């Protein structure tokens, strides 16, 4: 059963859309130009991300799925019966299906995603597989706190599911802020089940974000087309190239769009100038060790209750408990 969104939540989302415009422009006016990576996910971006997940070089999805399949029962034991599951960045919800299958009578599922296409697809799919599960889809930015208390009061506890190592897209201070938000949102007795990519050889990391078929390059460049479509800018995506490098000092993979020549781009009432080879930082993907992520979780108030990883220690899934 899909629960209808009430006015209160819809108003909260409208306010969030206003701030999006300022966010894009202020990123492009910085010395190192930046664009928020959440704008990757229009319809085409979502299709390209799903293609990336199937690429041989992109070990992340394959490995996280393998861990989910192997340990979903243990994860369900940590979570317990009748939990409300709130998912940040639910995407096509492939891993969610494994989790929901393993859980004992989940009481509510709240997928949150910026992409309407992803939400529509995942809700249709999950309501077919779990016809008795209440589903409350929320389209918007999960970094903006939504008070979901009125919808979850019948649940035994609130669990936030955050797979895909999307936490890696946040700088450490922002990641801590987001974990603090989850701490508040899940409430006492609640928890977080979160996928975290682990630090590994530079060669493997760079290959994952520079695939040989060029799908990641297309995904990165599509961001410019998305901004043109939604905000009326006039980026020429053929005037930029994709670049991804591992920054070992900061333990993160950085994705850039590099301007091929000097050019000017119009965005609303502003002009943004690019020098030849000037870049826009479009995504950071921080890589953690199990210990460094546990430390971050503990600094955010959680108890790091359990962790599962693959045999090569390539990827990890943590269960964080709010005492
Ligand atoms: C890396 S994908 C992960 C998808 C899926 N959870 C998985 O594990 O395969 C990131 C997902 O989060 C969504 N997303 C990214 N930033 C977001 C934000 N700030 N607010 C809401 N959704 C966001 C994207 O639309 C996309 O579905």
Short mmCIF file of N, CA, C and O in Angstrom, two decimals, residues 218-265:
data_model
loop_
_atom_site.label_atom_id
_atom_site.label_comp_id
_atom_site.label_asym_id
_atom_site.label_seq_id
_atom_site.Cartn_x
_atom_site.Cartn_y
_atom_site.Cartn_z
N UNK A 218 30.26 9.49 -19.79
CA UNK A 218 28.96 9.96 -20.28
C UNK A 218 28.06 10.41 -19.12
O UNK A 218 27.36 11.42 -19.20
N UNK A 219 28.14 9.64 -18.02
CA UNK A 219 27.37 9.96 -16.80
C UNK A 219 27.79 11.33 -16.27
O UNK A 219 26.94 12.18 -15.94
N UNK A 220 29.10 11.57 -16.24
CA UNK A 220 29.63 12.84 -15.72
C UNK A 220 29.19 14.00 -16.63
O UNK A 220 28.65 15.01 -16.17
N UNK A 221 29.35 13.83 -17.94
CA UNK A 221 29.00 14.90 -18.89
C UNK A 221 27.49 15.17 -18.92
O UNK A 221 27.06 16.30 -19.17
N UNK A 222 26.70 14.14 -18.64
CA UNK A 222 25.24 14.30 -18.66
C UNK A 222 24.75 15.31 -17.61
O UNK A 222 23.68 15.91 -17.75
N UNK A 223 25.57 15.51 -16.59
CA UNK A 223 25.24 16.50 -15.55
C UNK A 223 24.99 17.88 -16.17
O UNK A 223 24.06 18.60 -15.78
N UNK A 224 25.80 18.23 -17.18
CA UNK A 224 25.67 19.55 -17.82
C UNK A 224 24.35 19.63 -18.58
O UNK A 224 23.66 20.65 -18.55
N UNK A 225 24.00 18.53 -19.27
CA UNK A 225 22.74 18.50 -20.01
C UNK A 225 21.56 18.63 -19.05
O UNK A 225 20.59 19.34 -19.32
N UNK A 226 21.69 17.97 -17.89
CA UNK A 226 20.62 18.03 -16.88
C UNK A 226 20.42 19.47 -16.41
O UNK A 226 19.29 19.96 -16.32
N UNK A 227 21.52 20.18 -16.16
CA UNK A 227 21.41 21.58 -15.72
C UNK A 227 20.77 22.43 -16.81
O UNK A 227 19.94 23.30 -16.53
N UNK A 228 21.14 22.17 -18.08
CA UNK A 228 20.51 22.91 -19.18
C UNK A 228 19.01 22.67 -19.20
O UNK A 228 18.22 23.60 -19.35
N UNK A 229 18.62 21.40 -19.03
CA UNK A 229 17.19 21.05 -19.12
C UNK A 229 16.38 21.68 -17.99
O UNK A 229 15.29 22.18 -18.20
N UNK A 230 16.96 21.64 -16.77
CA UNK A 230 16.17 22.07 -15.61
C UNK A 230 16.29 23.57 -15.37
O UNK A 230 15.33 24.24 -15.03
N UNK A 231 17.51 24.11 -15.55
CA UNK A 231 17.73 25.49 -15.14
C UNK A 231 18.03 26.42 -16.32
O UNK A 231 18.37 27.58 -16.12
N UNK A 232 17.93 25.91 -17.56
CA UNK A 232 18.08 26.77 -18.73
C UNK A 232 19.49 27.31 -18.95
O UNK A 232 19.65 28.33 -19.62
N UNK A 233 20.51 26.65 -18.41
CA UNK A 233 21.89 27.08 -18.70
C UNK A 233 22.24 26.65 -20.13
O UNK A 233 21.46 25.92 -20.77
N UNK A 234 23.39 27.12 -20.66
CA UNK A 234 23.71 26.74 -22.05
C UNK A 234 25.08 26.04 -22.15
O UNK A 234 25.88 26.34 -23.01
N UNK A 235 25.32 25.11 -21.24
CA UNK A 235 26.54 24.29 -21.31
C UNK A 235 26.57 23.51 -22.62
O UNK A 235 25.54 22.96 -23.03
N UNK A 236 27.75 23.45 -23.25
CA UNK A 236 27.95 22.55 -24.38
C UNK A 236 28.76 21.37 -23.85
O UNK A 236 29.96 21.51 -23.60
N UNK A 237 28.13 20.22 -23.68
CA UNK A 237 28.84 19.11 -23.02
C UNK A 237 30.02 18.62 -23.87
O UNK A 237 30.95 17.99 -23.35
N UNK A 238 30.00 18.93 -25.19
CA UNK A 238 31.14 18.51 -26.02
C UNK A 238 32.36 19.40 -25.81
O UNK A 238 33.43 19.12 -26.33
N UNK A 239 32.19 20.47 -25.06
CA UNK A 239 33.32 21.38 -24.81
C UNK A 239 34.02 21.03 -23.50
O UNK A 239 34.87 21.78 -23.02
N UNK A 240 33.66 19.87 -22.91
CA UNK A 240 34.27 19.41 -21.66
C UNK A 240 34.69 17.95 -21.81
O UNK A 240 34.12 17.23 -22.63
N UNK A 241 35.67 17.53 -21.00
CA UNK A 241 36.01 16.10 -20.97
C UNK A 241 36.02 15.62 -19.52
O UNK A 241 36.22 16.41 -18.59
N UNK A 242 35.79 14.30 -19.38
CA UNK A 242 35.74 13.65 -18.06
C UNK A 242 37.15 13.34 -17.57
O UNK A 242 38.02 12.95 -18.36
N UNK A 243 37.37 13.51 -16.27
CA UNK A 243 38.65 13.12 -15.67
C UNK A 243 38.38 12.59 -14.27
O UNK A 243 37.59 13.20 -13.53
N UNK A 244 38.99 11.46 -13.91
CA UNK A 244 38.85 10.94 -12.53
C UNK A 244 40.21 10.54 -12.01
O UNK A 244 40.96 9.82 -12.69
N UNK A 245 40.57 11.03 -10.81
CA UNK A 245 41.87 10.72 -10.22
C UNK A 245 41.71 10.40 -8.75
O UNK A 245 40.80 10.91 -8.10
N UNK A 246 42.63 9.57 -8.25
CA UNK A 246 42.62 9.28 -6.82
C UNK A 246 43.54 10.27 -6.12
O UNK A 246 44.71 10.41 -6.50
N UNK A 247 43.00 10.96 -5.12
CA UNK A 247 43.79 11.90 -4.33
C UNK A 247 44.13 11.17 -3.02
O UNK A 247 43.27 11.03 -2.14
N UNK A 248 45.38 10.68 -2.92
CA UNK A 248 45.71 9.82 -1.77
C UNK A 248 45.78 10.63 -0.48
O UNK A 248 45.46 10.12 0.60
N UNK A 249 46.15 11.91 -0.59
CA UNK A 249 46.25 12.75 0.62
C UNK A 249 44.87 12.85 1.31
O UNK A 249 44.77 12.76 2.51
N UNK A 250 43.86 12.97 0.48
CA UNK A 250 42.51 13.12 1.06
C UNK A 250 41.71 11.81 1.04
O UNK A 250 40.54 11.80 1.42
N UNK A 251 42.34 10.76 0.56
CA UNK A 251 41.70 9.44 0.49
C UNK A 251 40.36 9.49 -0.26
O UNK A 251 39.35 8.98 0.22
N UNK A 252 40.41 10.11 -1.46
CA UNK A 252 39.15 10.21 -2.20
C UNK A 252 39.41 10.18 -3.71
O UNK A 252 40.46 10.67 -4.17
N UNK A 253 38.45 9.62 -4.43
CA UNK A 253 38.49 9.71 -5.90
C UNK A 253 37.77 11.00 -6.25
O UNK A 253 36.69 11.29 -5.70
N UNK A 254 38.36 11.78 -7.15
CA UNK A 254 37.76 13.05 -7.56
C UNK A 254 37.37 12.96 -9.03
O UNK A 254 38.18 12.52 -9.85
N UNK A 255 36.16 13.35 -9.34
CA UNK A 255 35.72 13.38 -10.75
C UNK A 255 35.59 14.83 -11.16
O UNK A 255 35.01 15.64 -10.43
N UNK A 256 36.13 15.11 -12.35
CA UNK A 256 36.09 16.49 -12.85
C UNK A 256 35.50 16.52 -14.26
O UNK A 256 35.56 15.53 -15.00
N UNK A 257 35.00 17.70 -14.64
CA UNK A 257 34.72 18.01 -16.03
C UNK A 257 35.69 19.12 -16.40
O UNK A 257 35.73 20.17 -15.72
N UNK A 258 36.50 18.88 -17.43
CA UNK A 258 37.58 19.83 -17.77
C UNK A 258 37.20 20.57 -19.04
O UNK A 258 36.87 19.94 -20.07
N UNK A 259 37.28 21.88 -18.99
CA UNK A 259 36.94 22.71 -20.15
C UNK A 259 38.02 22.55 -21.23
O UNK A 259 39.21 22.69 -20.94
N UNK A 260 37.59 22.27 -22.46
CA UNK A 260 38.57 22.00 -23.52
C UNK A 260 39.20 23.30 -24.02
O UNK A 260 40.29 23.28 -24.59
N UNK A 261 38.52 24.41 -23.83
CA UNK A 261 39.06 25.70 -24.28
C UNK A 261 38.40 26.83 -23.48
O UNK A 261 37.52 26.56 -22.65
N UNK A 262 38.82 28.05 -23.73
CA UNK A 262 38.21 29.19 -23.04
C UNK A 262 36.76 29.31 -23.50
O UNK A 262 36.50 29.21 -24.71
N UNK A 263 35.87 29.49 -22.58
CA UNK A 263 34.45 29.60 -22.96
C UNK A 263 33.64 30.29 -21.86
O UNK A 263 34.09 30.40 -20.71
N UNK A 264 32.47 30.72 -22.24
CA UNK A 264 31.56 31.40 -21.30
C UNK A 264 30.24 30.64 -21.31
O UNK A 264 29.74 30.28 -22.38
N UNK A 265 29.70 30.40 -20.13
CA UNK A 265 28.43 29.68 -20.04
C UNK A 265 27.42 30.59 -19.32
O UNK A 265 27.76 31.20 -18.29
#
